[in-house]
Amino acid sequence: MSLQIYIDGQWYSKENAKISVFDHGLLYGDGVFEGLRSYGGKVFRMKEHLDRLYDSARSIFLTVPISPEVMEAAVYETLRLNNLTDGYVRLIVTRGVGDLGLNPNLCPKASVIIIADKISLYPAKLYDEGMEIVTSSTVRNHPAAVNPRIKSLNYLGSILAKIEGLKAGCNEALMLNLNGEVAECTADNIFLIKNGRLATPHVNAGILDGITRRAVIGLAKEAGMDVAETTLTRHDVYVADECFLTGTAAEVIPVIKVDSRPIGDGRVGPITKQLIAAFKGLVAK
Ligand code: PMP
């Protein structure tokens, strides 16, 4: 059976799941989204994802037409209809249908779309052996423009950085902020380990406040590690002992080379392995 996709209170088969070409989500990237993941039938950190979605919407004057409770039920129903216990869920709220101008006041009703599908991971080999990334020349959105904490439908900056990464033979790319400090990757947050200490950019560096990031910070603290949310430069990355990325789709993935420089001894480090194992335990709970 074809995928069942939720649009505004009803489910449609993939072939029939369509939105208007006048939707401002398409015309202007005017909308917000979330990526969630279900493990063994339970969505990991559902409340945090819904909070972030509704906060993103609020920040752009977008009224989500359904309550978080109705949204949560619709997410579970979409998973159930697609027989998915372990899957990836994309939640989208668009400004809705308007005219060709920018004016969102002419879009009377926001649209909600929920797509649940199988998870598409990075190749399994990368989790064992680590991945290589490069720094992109595309600067992460300045937080005084559209704050990267808003998970908006406009991902062009990340896409340009992703293209640069792919052209360099890498699956991810590092983005710096306008100060030249480390921000995050195109769809993942970044962590470094130096002398047993964990460090990750502060959200004020202009990054998405990642939910996997939060979970990993929690796990590291529980394990008694020192965690700093701080300013990091490319130099800090190059001289780190270990590096890894976090994200809902990626989970925790090791990085062993950045801009052609091996990180540490160029192999997946022990603390990264420990945190990968801890994260597996956490999502299996
Ligand atoms: N940064 C960006 C730009 C992202 O798109 C994502 C994925 N949503 C992340 C970081 C990781 O965030 P999370 O752990 O909440 O999936």
Tab-separated table of C-alpha atoms and ligand atoms in Angstrom:
chain	number	residue	atom	x	y	z
A	1	MET	CA	0.000	0.000	0.000
A	2	SER	CA	1.187	3.462	-0.772
A	3	LEU	CA	2.183	5.823	2.026
A	4	GLN	CA	-0.652	7.558	3.805
A	5	ILE	CA	-0.014	11.255	4.265
A	6	TYR	CA	-1.888	13.593	6.555
A	7	ILE	CA	-3.009	16.937	5.169
A	8	ASP	CA	-5.320	19.121	7.250
A	9	GLY	CA	-7.213	16.406	9.048
A	10	GLN	CA	-7.354	13.763	6.322
A	11	TRP	CA	-5.074	11.057	5.012
A	12	TYR	CA	-4.242	10.713	1.327
A	13	SER	CA	-2.170	8.194	-0.585
A	14	LYS	CA	1.240	9.482	-1.670
A	15	GLU	CA	-0.003	9.976	-5.246
A	16	ASN	CA	-2.941	12.068	-4.088
A	17	ALA	CA	-1.227	14.038	-1.329
A	18	LYS	CA	-1.041	17.456	-2.969
A	19	ILE	CA	-0.970	21.074	-1.937
A	20	SER	CA	-1.699	24.226	-3.891
A	21	VAL	CA	0.937	26.001	-5.980
A	22	PHE	CA	-0.331	29.148	-4.215
A	23	ASP	CA	0.732	27.838	-0.807
A	24	HIS	CA	3.213	30.334	0.617
A	25	GLY	CA	5.239	27.421	1.945
A	26	LEU	CA	6.142	26.800	-1.696
A	27	LEU	CA	6.134	30.388	-2.953
A	28	TYR	CA	8.211	31.833	-0.113
A	29	GLY	CA	9.407	29.084	2.194
A	30	ASP	CA	6.872	30.600	4.582
A	31	GLY	CA	6.332	27.921	7.172
A	32	VAL	CA	8.008	25.753	9.791
A	33	PHE	CA	8.761	22.079	10.221
A	34	GLU	CA	10.042	19.334	12.482
A	35	GLY	CA	11.718	16.006	11.975
A	36	LEU	CA	10.828	13.396	14.583
A	37	ARG	CA	11.722	9.799	15.018
A	38	SER	CA	9.824	6.857	16.381
A	39	TYR	CA	11.612	4.003	18.139
A	40	GLY	CA	9.639	0.857	18.916
A	41	GLY	CA	6.377	2.735	18.440
A	42	LYS	CA	7.280	5.681	20.676
A	43	VAL	CA	8.258	9.075	19.317
A	44	PHE	CA	11.496	10.243	20.938
A	45	ARG	CA	11.063	13.529	22.832
A	46	MET	CA	7.681	14.290	21.242
A	47	LYS	CA	6.992	17.158	23.620
A	48	GLU	CA	10.288	18.869	22.886
A	49	HIS	CA	9.672	18.621	19.147
A	50	LEU	CA	6.140	19.974	19.472
A	51	ASP	CA	7.327	22.791	21.730
A	52	ARG	CA	9.979	23.724	19.177
A	53	LEU	CA	7.448	23.574	16.318
A	54	TYR	CA	4.916	25.784	18.082
A	55	ASP	CA	7.690	28.181	19.170
A	56	SER	CA	8.999	28.379	15.589
A	57	ALA	CA	5.463	29.126	14.404
A	58	ARG	CA	4.892	31.717	17.091
A	59	SER	CA	8.084	33.517	16.218
A	60	ILE	CA	6.914	33.975	12.605
A	61	PHE	CA	3.290	34.938	13.465
A	62	LEU	CA	2.004	31.609	12.229
A	63	THR	CA	-0.978	30.151	14.024
A	64	VAL	CA	-0.879	26.375	13.986
A	65	PRO	CA	-4.513	25.480	13.310
A	66	ILE	CA	-4.537	22.469	15.654
A	67	SER	CA	-3.511	21.998	19.271
A	68	PRO	CA	-0.354	20.122	20.264
A	69	GLU	CA	-2.581	17.306	21.594
A	70	VAL	CA	-4.363	16.911	18.262
A	71	MET	CA	-0.997	17.150	16.474
A	72	GLU	CA	0.466	14.404	18.665
A	73	ALA	CA	-2.519	12.128	18.022
A	74	ALA	CA	-2.254	12.789	14.265
A	75	VAL	CA	1.455	11.888	14.308
A	76	TYR	CA	0.734	8.564	16.017
A	77	GLU	CA	-2.199	7.851	13.712
A	78	THR	CA	-0.012	8.544	10.657
A	79	LEU	CA	2.614	6.118	11.975
A	80	ARG	CA	-0.071	3.519	12.683
A	81	LEU	CA	-1.700	3.830	9.248
A	82	ASN	CA	1.709	3.251	7.672
A	83	ASN	CA	2.569	0.318	9.953
A	84	LEU	CA	5.674	2.099	11.162
A	85	THR	CA	7.037	1.476	14.636
A	86	ASP	CA	10.528	2.643	13.732
A	87	GLY	CA	10.315	5.530	11.362
A	88	TYR	CA	10.922	9.172	10.614
A	89	VAL	CA	8.140	11.746	10.785
A	90	ARG	CA	8.151	15.073	8.998
A	91	LEU	CA	5.739	17.625	10.414
A	92	ILE	CA	5.147	20.703	8.280
A	93	VAL	CA	3.060	23.794	8.914
A	94	THR	CA	2.814	26.109	5.922
A	95	ARG	CA	1.335	29.604	5.813
A	96	GLY	CA	-1.302	28.182	3.515
A	97	VAL	CA	-2.869	29.376	0.292
A	98	GLY	CA	-2.663	33.072	-0.589
A	99	ASP	CA	-2.055	35.118	-3.695
A	100	LEU	CA	1.241	35.775	-5.436
A	101	GLY	CA	2.178	38.627	-3.111
A	102	LEU	CA	4.017	38.202	0.157
A	103	ASN	CA	1.158	39.315	2.390
A	104	PRO	CA	0.502	36.474	4.841
A	105	ASN	CA	-2.731	38.172	5.930
A	106	LEU	CA	-4.156	36.955	2.633
A	107	CYS	CA	-3.490	33.346	3.654
A	108	PRO	CA	-6.542	32.609	5.799
A	109	LYS	CA	-5.508	29.189	7.051
A	110	ALA	CA	-2.224	27.459	7.708
A	111	SER	CA	-1.860	23.898	6.441
A	112	VAL	CA	-0.551	20.958	8.446
A	113	ILE	CA	1.178	18.081	6.690
A	114	ILE	CA	2.484	14.907	8.337
A	115	ILE	CA	4.626	12.439	6.426
A	116	ALA	CA	5.836	9.240	8.092
A	117	ASP	CA	8.346	7.128	6.279
A	118	LYS	CA	11.168	4.685	6.815
A	119	ILE	CA	14.279	6.251	8.173
A	120	SER	CA	17.045	6.835	5.642
A	121	LEU	CA	20.335	6.744	7.478
A	122	TYR	CA	23.818	7.660	6.529
A	123	PRO	CA	25.602	4.478	5.345
A	124	ALA	CA	26.121	2.132	8.346
A	125	LYS	CA	29.855	2.092	7.640
A	126	LEU	CA	30.112	5.763	8.618
A	127	TYR	CA	28.853	4.998	12.132
A	128	ASP	CA	31.653	2.494	12.636
A	129	GLU	CA	34.427	4.269	10.799
A	130	GLY	CA	33.443	7.908	11.111
A	131	MET	CA	32.742	10.485	8.443
A	132	GLU	CA	34.674	13.261	6.804
A	133	ILE	CA	33.318	16.777	6.589
A	134	VAL	CA	34.449	20.079	5.089
A	135	THR	CA	33.818	23.663	6.079
A	136	SER	CA	31.392	25.355	3.740
A	137	SER	CA	31.834	28.890	2.443
A	138	THR	CA	28.133	29.517	3.040
A	139	VAL	CA	27.724	31.281	6.366
A	140	ARG	CA	24.945	30.100	8.706
A	141	ASN	CA	21.976	32.491	8.820
A	142	HIS	CA	22.681	35.387	11.135
A	143	PRO	CA	20.456	35.093	14.213
A	144	ALA	CA	19.437	38.735	13.814
A	145	ALA	CA	18.013	37.852	10.372
A	146	VAL	CA	15.918	34.674	10.556
A	147	ASN	CA	17.165	33.024	13.725
A	148	PRO	CA	18.342	29.451	13.046
A	149	ARG	CA	16.373	28.460	16.156
A	150	ILE	CA	13.316	28.841	13.942
A	151	LYS	CA	13.103	25.613	12.002
A	152	SER	CA	11.734	27.346	8.938
A	153	LEU	CA	10.927	25.920	5.531
A	154	ASN	CA	13.732	27.999	4.048
A	155	TYR	CA	16.816	25.791	4.138
A	156	LEU	CA	18.632	27.291	1.194
A	157	GLY	CA	21.745	28.151	3.202
A	158	SER	CA	22.015	24.583	4.448
A	159	ILE	CA	21.352	23.249	0.961
A	160	LEU	CA	24.148	25.352	-0.540
A	161	ALA	CA	26.485	24.116	2.178
A	162	LYS	CA	25.338	20.540	1.543
A	163	ILE	CA	26.139	20.927	-2.165
A	164	GLU	CA	29.614	22.158	-1.273
A	165	GLY	CA	30.043	19.146	1.005
A	166	LEU	CA	28.840	16.699	-1.631
A	167	LYS	CA	31.119	18.231	-4.282
A	168	ALA	CA	34.003	17.645	-1.887
A	169	GLY	CA	32.896	14.016	-1.435
A	170	CYS	CA	31.435	14.592	2.047
A	171	ASN	CA	27.988	13.811	3.418
A	172	GLU	CA	27.936	16.789	5.750
A	173	ALA	CA	29.436	20.272	5.796
A	174	LEU	CA	30.367	22.529	8.661
A	175	MET	CA	28.902	26.018	8.697
A	176	LEU	CA	30.436	28.980	10.491
A	177	ASN	CA	28.565	32.026	11.705
A	178	LEU	CA	29.227	35.574	10.550
A	179	ASN	CA	31.964	35.898	13.189
A	180	GLY	CA	33.761	32.931	11.686
A	181	GLU	CA	32.919	30.774	14.707
A	182	VAL	CA	31.729	27.190	14.437
A	183	ALA	CA	27.940	27.056	14.224
A	184	GLU	CA	26.617	23.679	13.105
A	185	CYS	CA	26.366	21.367	10.120
A	186	THR	CA	23.667	21.484	7.440
A	187	ALA	CA	21.283	19.218	9.371
A	188	ASP	CA	23.266	18.244	12.468
A	189	ASN	CA	24.793	19.864	15.539
A	190	ILE	CA	28.488	19.461	16.236
A	191	PHE	CA	30.416	18.385	19.346
A	192	LEU	CA	34.129	18.301	20.115
A	193	ILE	CA	36.043	16.461	22.801
A	194	LYS	CA	39.348	17.774	24.085
A	195	ASN	CA	41.139	16.336	27.121
A	196	GLY	CA	37.973	14.488	28.173
A	197	ARG	CA	35.856	17.653	28.040
A	198	LEU	CA	32.871	17.961	25.754
A	199	ALA	CA	32.275	21.239	23.934
A	200	THR	CA	29.556	22.379	21.566
A	201	PRO	CA	28.602	25.811	20.232
A	202	HIS	CA	26.189	27.777	22.384
A	203	VAL	CA	22.736	28.267	20.834
A	204	ASN	CA	23.564	31.973	20.663
A	205	ALA	CA	26.210	31.153	18.048
A	206	GLY	CA	23.185	31.000	15.726
A	207	ILE	CA	22.222	27.345	15.533
A	208	LEU	CA	19.203	25.123	15.802
A	209	ASP	CA	18.657	24.157	19.431
A	210	GLY	CA	18.870	20.488	18.518
A	211	ILE	CA	16.881	17.973	20.520
A	212	THR	CA	19.476	15.252	20.002
A	213	ARG	CA	22.082	17.822	21.086
A	214	ARG	CA	20.156	18.375	24.327
A	215	ALA	CA	19.825	14.624	24.883
A	216	VAL	CA	23.561	14.068	24.371
A	217	ILE	CA	24.462	16.924	26.715
A	218	GLY	CA	22.223	15.254	29.303
A	219	LEU	CA	23.837	11.846	28.781
A	220	ALA	CA	27.341	13.303	29.023
A	221	LYS	CA	26.510	15.103	32.255
A	222	GLU	CA	24.952	11.940	33.686
A	223	ALA	CA	28.202	10.150	32.872
A	224	GLY	CA	30.055	12.791	34.877
A	225	MET	CA	31.595	14.574	31.901
A	226	ASP	CA	32.310	18.241	31.816
A	227	VAL	CA	30.211	19.902	29.072
A	228	ALA	CA	30.761	23.428	27.791
A	229	GLU	CA	28.370	25.307	25.495
A	230	THR	CA	30.839	27.797	24.221
A	231	THR	CA	32.459	29.676	21.364
A	232	LEU	CA	34.448	27.366	19.102
A	233	THR	CA	36.684	28.137	16.168
A	234	ARG	CA	37.877	25.980	13.314
A	235	HIS	CA	41.169	25.732	15.160
A	236	ASP	CA	39.349	24.081	18.078
A	237	VAL	CA	37.906	21.570	15.626
A	238	TYR	CA	41.273	20.799	14.039
A	239	VAL	CA	42.991	20.175	17.378
A	240	ALA	CA	40.114	18.248	18.998
A	241	ASP	CA	40.708	14.676	20.179
A	242	GLU	CA	37.275	13.606	18.941
A	243	CYS	CA	34.355	15.046	17.020
A	244	PHE	CA	30.805	13.891	16.386
A	245	LEU	CA	27.514	15.200	15.032
A	246	THR	CA	23.998	14.852	16.407
A	247	GLY	CA	20.578	14.989	14.786
A	248	THR	CA	17.237	13.239	14.787
A	249	ALA	CA	17.978	11.423	11.527
A	250	ALA	CA	21.730	11.015	12.060
A	251	GLU	CA	21.514	10.219	15.797
A	252	VAL	CA	25.162	10.373	16.973
A	253	ILE	CA	27.711	10.018	14.167
A	254	PRO	CA	31.483	10.221	14.503
A	255	VAL	CA	33.611	12.618	12.458
A	256	ILE	CA	37.209	11.614	11.820
A	257	LYS	CA	38.375	14.217	9.327
A	258	VAL	CA	37.591	17.910	8.903
A	259	ASP	CA	38.977	19.985	6.022
A	260	SER	CA	41.448	17.171	5.238
A	261	ARG	CA	42.807	17.160	8.808
A	262	PRO	CA	42.457	13.943	10.792
A	263	ILE	CA	40.722	14.525	14.122
A	264	GLY	CA	42.745	13.006	16.964
A	265	ASP	CA	44.323	9.848	15.635
A	266	GLY	CA	41.850	9.778	12.750
A	267	ARG	CA	39.773	7.005	14.293
A	268	VAL	CA	36.492	6.987	16.173
A	269	GLY	CA	37.361	7.926	19.753
A	270	PRO	CA	36.338	6.225	23.018
A	271	ILE	CA	34.095	9.013	24.336
A	272	THR	CA	32.228	9.188	21.039
A	273	LYS	CA	31.718	5.407	21.226
A	274	GLN	CA	30.513	5.700	24.802
A	275	LEU	CA	27.990	8.404	23.896
A	276	ILE	CA	26.764	6.495	20.834
A	277	ALA	CA	26.082	3.507	23.104
A	278	ALA	CA	24.404	5.695	25.723
A	279	PHE	CA	22.196	7.290	23.079
A	280	LYS	CA	21.158	3.854	21.763
A	281	GLY	CA	20.198	2.945	25.317
A	282	LEU	CA	18.219	6.149	25.772
A	283	VAL	CA	16.088	5.778	22.644
A	284	ALA	CA	15.437	2.105	23.411
A	285	LYS	CA	13.886	2.998	26.792
B	1	PMP	N1	20.812	21.652	12.858
B	1	PMP	C1	20.006	21.758	11.787
B	1	PMP	C2	20.208	22.892	10.854
B	1	PMP	C3	19.013	20.794	11.565
B	1	PMP	O1	18.205	20.892	10.506
B	1	PMP	C4	18.888	19.705	12.465
B	1	PMP	C5	17.894	18.609	12.203
B	1	PMP	N2	16.606	18.981	12.510
B	1	PMP	C6	19.740	19.645	13.583
B	1	PMP	C7	20.695	20.639	13.736
B	1	PMP	C8	19.600	18.563	14.605
B	1	PMP	O2	18.475	18.841	15.409
B	1	PMP	P1	17.636	17.681	16.090
B	1	PMP	O3	18.570	16.942	16.967
B	1	PMP	O4	16.570	18.394	16.850
B	1	PMP	O5	17.101	16.827	14.991
